[in-house]
C-alpha angles and dihedrals in degrees: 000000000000113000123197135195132191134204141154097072111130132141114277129172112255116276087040126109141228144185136216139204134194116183116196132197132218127074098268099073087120092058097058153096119225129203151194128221139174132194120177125194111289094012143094121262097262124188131263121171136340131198126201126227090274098035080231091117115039123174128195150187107263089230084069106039119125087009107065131043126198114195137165146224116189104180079066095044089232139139117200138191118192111198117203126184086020107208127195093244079072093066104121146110103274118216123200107205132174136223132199102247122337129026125254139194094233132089086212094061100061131092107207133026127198110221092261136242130244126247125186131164130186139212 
């Protein structure tokens, strides 16, 4: 149905930034939320920031506010984060995931799931 993929993920020094990209196929891009999420090794996938079709309402983890941006552009059917003061605590496979209709702030809620891209950042 809806296919993702991510990219952008490396490894950066904290304090650094970053920013990811997940590109998705089919013709429904516009319809859709579109969602941020993180798992890093021995933890549960946790969320990070949603978007909503327009990218007028955006939501995000308070671990991640004032430091990360999601953003949209639809004529490109792609979804970014930009990651700024980048922390080790960041350090996790981020996933880009996407929801019929509106976002929403829980992995179970989402329909499709790129593969994911890895973020670490040392101290």
């Amino acid at each position: 149905q809806v296919q993702l993929v991510e990219s952008g993920g490396g490894l950066v020094q904290a304090g650094g930034s970053l920013r990811l990209s997940c590109a998705a196929s089919g013709r429904t891009f516009s319809m859709l939320g579109m969602g941020w999420f993180r798992q890093a090794p021995g933890k549960e996938r946790e969320f990070v920031a949603a978007i909503n079709w327009n990218g007028i309402s955006t939501y995000y983890t308070d671990s991640v506010k004032g430091r990360f941006t999601i953003s949209r552009d639809n004529a490109k059917n792609t979804v970014y984060l930009q990651m700024n003061s980048l922390k080790p605590e960041d350090t996790a496979v981020y996933y880009c995931a996407a929801k019929w209709s509106y976002p929403g702030t829980y992995a179970t809620q989402y329909d499709s799931w790129g593969q994911g891209t890895q973020v670490t950042v040392s101290s």
